[in-house]
Amino acid sequence: MGGNNRKYSCPDVGGHFGEFGGRYVSETLMPALIELQRAYREASEDKTFYEEIEYYLKQYVGRPTPLYFARAMTESLGGAKIYLKREDLAHTGAHKINNTISQAILCERMGKDRIIAETGAGQHGVATATVAALMNKECVIYMGEEDTKRQELNVFRMKLLGAEVRPVVSGTKTLKDAMNEAMRDWITNVRNTFYIIGSVAGPHPYPMMVRDFQSVIGHEAMEQILAVEGKLPDTLVACVGGGSNAMGLFFPFIEESEVRKIGVEAAGHGLESDLHSATITAGSVGVLHGSKTYLLQDENGQVKGAHSVAAGLDYPGVGPEHSYFQDTEKVEYVSVTDKEAISAFSFLSEVEGIIPALETSHAIAHVRKIAPSMSPEQTIVICLSGRGDKDIHTASSFM
Amino acid sequence: MGGNNRKYSCPDVGGHFGEFGGRYVSETLMPALIELQRAYREASEDKTFYEEIEYYLKQYVGRPTPLYFARAMTESLGGAKIYLKREDLAHTGAHKINNTISQAILCERMGKDRIIAETGAGQHGVATATVAALMNKECVIYMGEEDTKRQELNVFRMKLLGAEVRPVVSGTKTLKDAMNEAMRDWITNVRNTFYIIGSVAGPHPYPMMVRDFQSVIGHEAMEQILAVEGKLPDTLVACVGGGSNAMGLFFPFIEESEVRKIGVEAAGHGLESDLHSATITAGSVGVLHGSKTYLLQDENGQVKGAHSVAAGLDYPGVGPEHSYFQDTEKVEYVSVTDKEAISAFSFLSEVEGIIPALETSHAIAHVRKIAPSMSPEQTIVICLSGRGDKDIHTASSFM
Amino acid sequence: MGRIKEKFRELQEKNKAALICYITAGDPDIEFTEQIINCMEASGVDMVEIGIPFSDPMADGPVIQAASERALKNSTSVSDVLSLVSRIRSSSDIPVILFGYYNPFFSYGTERFAHDAREAGADGVLVVDLPPEEAGELGVHIEREGLDRIFLLAPTSTEERIEMVLENASGFIYMVSVTGVTGARPDMNYDLEDLVGRIKSRSDVPVGIGFGVSSARQATAIASFSDAVIVGSALIRIIEDGGTQRQEVLENISSFTKEISAACLR
Amino acid sequence: MGRIKEKFRELQEKNKAALICYITAGDPDIEFTEQIINCMEASGVDMVEIGIPFSDPMADGPVIQAASERALKNSTSVSDVLSLVSRIRSSSDIPVILFGYYNPFFSYGTERFAHDAREAGADGVLVVDLPPEEAGELGVHIEREGLDRIFLLAPTSTEERIEMVLENASGFIYMVSVTGVTGARPDMNYDLEDLVGRIKSRSDVPVGIGFGVSSARQATAIASFSDAVIVGSALIRIIEDGGTQRQEVLENISSFTKEISAACLR
Ligand SMILES: Cc1ncc(COP(=O)(O)O)c(C=O)c1O
Ligand SMILES: Cc1ncc(COP(=O)(O)O)c(C=O)c1O
């Protein structure tokens, strides 16, 4: 998993992707990160670890997810052939579970009996509460108070799954602050607690580990597209919040430089406004939540609140490896506005009968821009990172 | 599909399963039913029809769904090994799509450009609106006004998918009346309209056709259980509203008399109360919605309102083939109360990290009663007919 | 000869199409239904169709649905309707057709129903959701009791189906004017004439036309090529509009049916 | 010799543990911070840790989080803090440690920061989220400017990590008393003594203990086996509780720090 790129060798042993990444954490956590890194390395050398992950991905999560040829969308845009990698069909409705199930199995190996996580849209929280239920672990989920309101359904789901949801009232009361709070919990309860981070963010080894666990998306997609098209796709498109679904799709293709990779950030009300989450496109390098990466920050190095209609993209940082991909031009990063995303949300629903998450709708929106000018021989694979049931109230208030 | 039972030969050409079934409809609809029956027969003889269905089931719906060994549930109950057939992972979140995608393909072959459907829980409505969007058909969904309230999320989903949702205010304002209204629409617009019925109910050829389309559940389950257990399951359990998910699971096993089959009806507030939907367990033979079957009715032959906490079970009739199975003892029918179902809803969520639909929770509840007294060598397959996201508000108000 | 056949013969001599009026029994109570029927007969209505209310009137529009609901509020049953027929029959020879959905008849018992209906003095039975394919069970008893079996035909009916219905029908054929549910309609499809012609070329069973007739103009047009004009929702609407003003309702029904009856004269 | 080292030497002679007090700069404004520091020095505080507020104080409990938020309301920046240090330094020789999270330093520019901090008269730098593994970039400049590099050690720190920290640290070691975030705690874990012993057996860099110290009783206990008692949240709480009553706050701080300072005498 994730290890098939011979030439590409990031991160280094300290978790650095070029200048990005690392472990910018309080001393209290360093031993825990080192322990985790060691446990992950040992597990990686153990065939039964991957067998267990594969078992749950297949039997519980429902993998492989289809690579669906979106005929109606393709015809409607009149250009490249569009394929949707259907992470919306994974158990709990998004790609997040690929990672949480794998981390939970690692947690079990490490003998920790308590799981914590931060969540924005609630998808990662639900995916974490789900695996905690499955593995019979105590579970606490931190969620910005703002987000508990706009993603109420997911709060109910987490509680039903037996998790305690702790609303976070500090700072901007969104994902960023939920992550601070989860870190504080971890600092306090580090001995018995496993922190399941939900994206390719945070201190090493999380960005690497989550990348590896999500790479199943790209591995499957590669095999599937080769089976139907006989060649690699021309373009991969995925939305980027922390960047885990994009990383999962892109990473197995990272050395395939002829495959164009586009990460789509949330431009919110527009890049010129201060209300967006376009970290790479409009941010600058800094350190947050344990790693060096692109950030939204003011001139004093204070982290700014992000904005996106998609709660799962509403984060002022981004996984450090994406920052590295930006600087090494392995991936292009663009952004689309709330408005464009909402329009794409309706578009896919009406055209294909698939309601995408608002996060995912950002990727769809960008494809609406680029597909028409591509040729029908070309193919685009979109990571359909999640389903939009959770967003229907939000979206309908805009429509 | 559905045709592998040599000995079992129901229905007859008029759609009768013993004394049950048939076509009790107004003359206006008879030609349409005959046309549909002919089109279905012709399609059944055409390999490309099944190829197209298979294509969409695999690429769009996400089949095969896993047959998941529920280790934690099994351990918690301490008896038979329990497997869950994961229809909750199908696109739109329930088994309903197996049928709607297949009927929509038939609709396309018949050249109709308008699709209608009735819905109770909204799952069939969503599944219909979904395939109508995919096939680019005009779509009208009838839904009891009561149900539009308790399943509001699904109403939003249908609208987003481009369907018109017409709240039905006549009669009990639930599924039964939605079906009346859909029939009236069909009577009026029969020439250009395809009526997608959502269960193994209604006039011939619907019960047969929906059975055949849903049999994919049982066919897959049979192959899957043979692969892991090397023998047929001891017991199959499914909830019964109209009866389509139960039929889909049971039918491929119908000649396997050593496989016990249990259909679980909704006992609502209890069979002794008048508030239940236990049509077979507590009803009597009558004619409703085009077929002869068990019904909830008063001494004058007036159909009674049903009750269940699960909107999708809240129906005073049942598919006629189930009535036949009852009288021929091919299937056992039992019932569980609202309370038991809600408790099972929490139970599965907490134990397995899978939130089942309230409908499905009835099947889970019954397994909680029977599994402990079975031996660990025995296996139970439950049809996990749908996910419970839609029910979280309802359930939490009871918890 | 049954009363229905007799009536058609009698009207043929007068060169008049039969006016058949439908009302739902028990709307709003069975006593008033009886008064209405007496009033209709006095105003020139030739036959009555008495509807047995049903909880799920799948083929009816909102007007007759509402009538059913009102009738079911006081639990109007098959027995109640049969008693009503007896009372009418004690003073009148007007042909009576019992009209309804199958389940209440089935629940009453098909054999018992046919027997009791004949005893009460009914003349024909029309079950909306019982096409010839399913009609055997009830039909055999109806026939044995000498009652007429009335069937529907629709604009969608194929030649094959017309054939099948004609093989089974007696009394008259109820030709549904539209693809649609019951309900008064301002416009009607006069292509019906062709369809009626096709039926008449194969059988001499009378053909009546219903579903949507609400004006004298429509009645005149229909009467010109068919044997009966059937009016339902338009009458129910009068009952509904009148509410508790029963005298007024009877007067309105009287003047309405008189006008339509006159229009039925060819 | 740097001011920090000098101060420890001086206190050793007095057989007193150093009292190091933390406050967040700019809470609620930078002028008041200056007054507090002057007041603390006058009341027997030996060194001050000036916190540079950060939007995401991941290792802090609610009290210091709230202080940061108040300080950020008026955009207290690294520059503001450096000016504050200059002003203090113009009249005092109290050792000043700059304390914070990495991003504001990084944003200011590491080389520029080290230079300006030395110019302003700061003595040491402690970056909470900069373990030795990541400390190189800033550390090289800090060292070049002759400032002390202060690191944290925690109850979770392994032998290896103690080794690594000791290799890089100067000034003193900030020993975190608990696995947890900052915040006053009624009870503390006195097993720390063992840990401190392990550090002292390898190095003679002084060891201070913080996170949770809020009473003279605790201070006395800590002073008995370590070189410094570090107090933070307990002071911030006084500022917070005092609100706009600044004179009262200063008086309370004065009496509180006097009491703790006395407790630091061995
Ligand atoms: C469906 C979906 N897609 C994307 C994201 C963004 O996360 P990431 O960028 O890590 O994939 C989220 C986060 O909640 C999500 O729920
Ligand atoms: C998840 C689920 N299960 C079961 C049912 C009941 O239908 P049936 O008995 O036809 O499977 C429904 C109906 O909406 C449903 O949504």
PDB file of C-alpha atoms in Angstrom, chain B residues 48-168:
ATOM      1  CA  THR B  48     -28.737  -7.510 -23.502  1.00  0.00           C
ATOM      2  CA  PHE B  49     -31.473  -6.626 -21.018  1.00  0.00           C
ATOM      3  CA  TYR B  50     -29.745  -8.572 -18.265  1.00  0.00           C
ATOM      4  CA  GLU B  51     -26.369  -7.326 -19.367  1.00  0.00           C
ATOM      5  CA  GLU B  52     -27.562  -3.794 -19.030  1.00  0.00           C
ATOM      6  CA  ILE B  53     -29.047  -4.489 -15.604  1.00  0.00           C
ATOM      7  CA  GLU B  54     -25.847  -6.178 -14.517  1.00  0.00           C
ATOM      8  CA  TYR B  55     -23.783  -3.275 -15.774  1.00  0.00           C
ATOM      9  CA  TYR B  56     -25.721  -0.765 -13.723  1.00  0.00           C
ATOM     10  CA  LEU B  57     -25.937  -2.987 -10.665  1.00  0.00           C
ATOM     11  CA  LYS B  58     -22.178  -3.314 -10.667  1.00  0.00           C
ATOM     12  CA  GLN B  59     -21.019   0.119 -11.804  1.00  0.00           C
ATOM     13  CA  TYR B  60     -23.755   2.354 -10.467  1.00  0.00           C
ATOM     14  CA  VAL B  61     -25.374   0.552  -7.545  1.00  0.00           C
ATOM     15  CA  GLY B  62     -22.139  -0.927  -6.261  1.00  0.00           C
ATOM     16  CA  ARG B  63     -23.013  -4.626  -6.362  1.00  0.00           C
ATOM     17  CA  PRO B  64     -22.212  -7.184  -5.203  1.00  0.00           C
ATOM     18  CA  THR B  65     -22.852  -5.959  -1.699  1.00  0.00           C
ATOM     19  CA  PRO B  66     -20.767  -7.732   0.943  1.00  0.00           C
ATOM     20  CA  LEU B  67     -22.015 -10.594   3.057  1.00  0.00           C
ATOM     21  CA  TYR B  68     -20.429  -9.412   6.254  1.00  0.00           C
ATOM     22  CA  PHE B  69     -19.761 -11.723   9.163  1.00  0.00           C
ATOM     23  CA  ALA B  70     -20.986  -9.752  12.160  1.00  0.00           C
ATOM     24  CA  ARG B  71     -18.458 -11.013  14.667  1.00  0.00           C
ATOM     25  CA  ALA B  72     -19.318  -8.565  17.419  1.00  0.00           C
ATOM     26  CA  MET B  73     -23.050  -9.169  17.108  1.00  0.00           C
ATOM     27  CA  THR B  74     -22.464 -12.898  17.033  1.00  0.00           C
ATOM     28  CA  GLU B  75     -20.314 -12.766  20.152  1.00  0.00           C
ATOM     29  CA  SER B  76     -22.742 -10.506  21.895  1.00  0.00           C
ATOM     30  CA  LEU B  77     -25.657 -12.890  21.281  1.00  0.00           C
ATOM     31  CA  GLY B  78     -23.629 -16.008  21.853  1.00  0.00           C
ATOM     32  CA  GLY B  79     -25.235 -18.482  19.481  1.00  0.00           C
ATOM     33  CA  ALA B  80     -25.495 -18.826  15.722  1.00  0.00           C
ATOM     34  CA  LYS B  81     -23.013 -17.104  13.421  1.00  0.00           C
ATOM     35  CA  ILE B  82     -24.648 -14.032  12.006  1.00  0.00           C
ATOM     36  CA  TYR B  83     -24.037 -12.670   8.537  1.00  0.00           C
ATOM     37  CA  LEU B  84     -25.385  -9.378   7.268  1.00  0.00           C
ATOM     38  CA  LYS B  85     -26.203  -8.951   3.603  1.00  0.00           C
ATOM     39  CA  ARG B  86     -25.199  -5.335   3.225  1.00  0.00           C
ATOM     40  CA  GLU B  87     -27.900  -3.723   1.091  1.00  0.00           C
ATOM     41  CA  ASP B  88     -27.260  -0.582   3.135  1.00  0.00           C
ATOM     42  CA  LEU B  89     -24.164  -0.107   0.999  1.00  0.00           C
ATOM     43  CA  ALA B  90     -26.128  -0.001  -2.255  1.00  0.00           C
ATOM     44  CA  HIS B  91     -26.442   3.397  -3.936  1.00  0.00           C
ATOM     45  CA  THR B  92     -29.113   5.515  -2.199  1.00  0.00           C
ATOM     46  CA  GLY B  93     -28.846   3.336   0.887  1.00  0.00           C
ATOM     47  CA  ALA B  94     -31.269   0.451   0.514  1.00  0.00           C
ATOM     48  CA  HIS B  95     -32.187  -2.547  -1.605  1.00  0.00           C
ATOM     49  CA  LYS B  96     -34.869  -0.520  -3.370  1.00  0.00           C
ATOM     50  CA  ILE B  97     -32.481   0.544  -6.128  1.00  0.00           C
ATOM     51  CA  ASN B  98     -32.041  -3.037  -7.364  1.00  0.00           C
ATOM     52  CA  ASN B  99     -35.624  -2.908  -8.484  1.00  0.00           C
ATOM     53  CA  THR B 100     -35.881   0.692  -9.668  1.00  0.00           C
ATOM     54  CA  ILE B 101     -32.810   0.494 -11.870  1.00  0.00           C
ATOM     55  CA  SER B 102     -34.160  -2.648 -13.501  1.00  0.00           C
ATOM     56  CA  GLN B 103     -37.646  -1.227 -14.016  1.00  0.00           C
ATOM     57  CA  ALA B 104     -36.152   1.983 -15.382  1.00  0.00           C
ATOM     58  CA  ILE B 105     -34.219   0.001 -17.950  1.00  0.00           C
ATOM     59  CA  LEU B 106     -37.456  -1.735 -18.905  1.00  0.00           C
ATOM     60  CA  CYS B 107     -39.169   1.653 -19.083  1.00  0.00           C
ATOM     61  CA  GLU B 108     -36.480   2.859 -21.445  1.00  0.00           C
ATOM     62  CA  ARG B 109     -37.004  -0.195 -23.659  1.00  0.00           C
ATOM     63  CA  MET B 110     -40.734   0.510 -23.711  1.00  0.00           C
ATOM     64  CA  GLY B 111     -40.090   4.084 -24.786  1.00  0.00           C
ATOM     65  CA  LYS B 112     -42.032   5.735 -21.963  1.00  0.00           C
ATOM     66  CA  ASP B 113     -40.819   9.175 -21.002  1.00  0.00           C
ATOM     67  CA  ARG B 114     -42.473   9.636 -17.639  1.00  0.00           C
ATOM     68  CA  ILE B 115     -41.980   7.701 -14.423  1.00  0.00           C
ATOM     69  CA  ILE B 116     -44.199   7.705 -11.348  1.00  0.00           C
ATOM     70  CA  ALA B 117     -43.933   5.941  -8.024  1.00  0.00           C
ATOM     71  CA  GLU B 118     -45.432   5.781  -4.575  1.00  0.00           C
ATOM     72  CA  THR B 119     -43.234   5.926  -1.508  1.00  0.00           C
ATOM     73  CA  GLY B 120     -43.566   5.437   2.218  1.00  0.00           C
ATOM     74  CA  ALA B 121     -40.219   5.858   3.930  1.00  0.00           C
ATOM     75  CA  GLY B 122     -39.033   7.737   0.892  1.00  0.00           C
ATOM     76  CA  GLN B 123     -36.424   5.111   0.085  1.00  0.00           C
ATOM     77  CA  HIS B 124     -38.288   3.833  -2.929  1.00  0.00           C
ATOM     78  CA  GLY B 125     -39.055   7.411  -3.932  1.00  0.00           C
ATOM     79  CA  VAL B 126     -35.393   8.341  -3.738  1.00  0.00           C
ATOM     80  CA  ALA B 127     -34.388   5.208  -5.605  1.00  0.00           C
ATOM     81  CA  THR B 128     -36.942   6.000  -8.298  1.00  0.00           C
ATOM     82  CA  ALA B 129     -36.030   9.683  -8.554  1.00  0.00           C
ATOM     83  CA  THR B 130     -32.417   8.550  -8.839  1.00  0.00           C
ATOM     84  CA  VAL B 131     -32.947   6.263 -11.797  1.00  0.00           C
ATOM     85  CA  ALA B 132     -35.318   8.765 -13.414  1.00  0.00           C
ATOM     86  CA  ALA B 133     -32.517  11.342 -13.217  1.00  0.00           C
ATOM     87  CA  LEU B 134     -30.053   8.840 -14.623  1.00  0.00           C
ATOM     88  CA  MET B 135     -32.364   7.931 -17.491  1.00  0.00           C
ATOM     89  CA  ASN B 136     -33.475  11.515 -18.002  1.00  0.00           C
ATOM     90  CA  LYS B 137     -37.191  10.893 -17.421  1.00  0.00           C
ATOM     91  CA  GLU B 138     -39.827  13.164 -16.004  1.00  0.00           C
ATOM     92  CA  CYS B 139     -40.591  11.911 -12.499  1.00  0.00           C
ATOM     93  CA  VAL B 140     -43.484  12.313 -10.067  1.00  0.00           C
ATOM     94  CA  ILE B 141     -43.439  10.704  -6.639  1.00  0.00           C
ATOM     95  CA  TYR B 142     -46.549  10.298  -4.519  1.00  0.00           C
ATOM     96  CA  MET B 143     -45.996  10.335  -0.799  1.00  0.00           C
ATOM     97  CA  GLY B 144     -48.468  10.486   2.070  1.00  0.00           C
ATOM     98  CA  GLU B 145     -48.403  13.880   3.720  1.00  0.00           C
ATOM     99  CA  GLU B 146     -47.663  12.241   7.074  1.00  0.00           C
ATOM    100  CA  ASP B 147     -44.649  10.540   5.579  1.00  0.00           C
ATOM    101  CA  THR B 148     -43.367  13.706   3.911  1.00  0.00           C
ATOM    102  CA  LYS B 149     -43.100  15.051   7.427  1.00  0.00           C
ATOM    103  CA  ARG B 150     -41.445  12.141   9.138  1.00  0.00           C
ATOM    104  CA  GLN B 151     -39.071  11.483   6.242  1.00  0.00           C
ATOM    105  CA  GLU B 152     -38.291  15.068   5.326  1.00  0.00           C
ATOM    106  CA  LEU B 153     -34.697  14.358   4.369  1.00  0.00           C
ATOM    107  CA  ASN B 154     -35.820  11.978   1.673  1.00  0.00           C
ATOM    108  CA  VAL B 155     -38.254  14.569   0.336  1.00  0.00           C
ATOM    109  CA  PHE B 156     -35.337  16.955  -0.099  1.00  0.00           C
ATOM    110  CA  ARG B 157     -33.329  14.249  -1.795  1.00  0.00           C
ATOM    111  CA  MET B 158     -36.067  13.490  -4.292  1.00  0.00           C
ATOM    112  CA  LYS B 159     -36.498  17.143  -5.162  1.00  0.00           C
ATOM    113  CA  LEU B 160     -32.792  17.601  -5.585  1.00  0.00           C
ATOM    114  CA  LEU B 161     -32.800  14.665  -7.960  1.00  0.00           C
ATOM    115  CA  GLY B 162     -35.281  16.601 -10.050  1.00  0.00           C
ATOM    116  CA  ALA B 163     -38.444  14.736  -9.101  1.00  0.00           C
ATOM    117  CA  GLU B 164     -41.724  16.350  -8.211  1.00  0.00           C
ATOM    118  CA  VAL B 165     -42.986  15.121  -4.843  1.00  0.00           C
ATOM    119  CA  ARG B 166     -46.778  15.238  -4.512  1.00  0.00           C
ATOM    120  CA  PRO B 167     -47.981  14.996  -0.933  1.00  0.00           C
ATOM    121  CA  VAL B 168     -51.104  12.850  -0.690  1.00  0.00           C
TER     122      VAL B 168
END
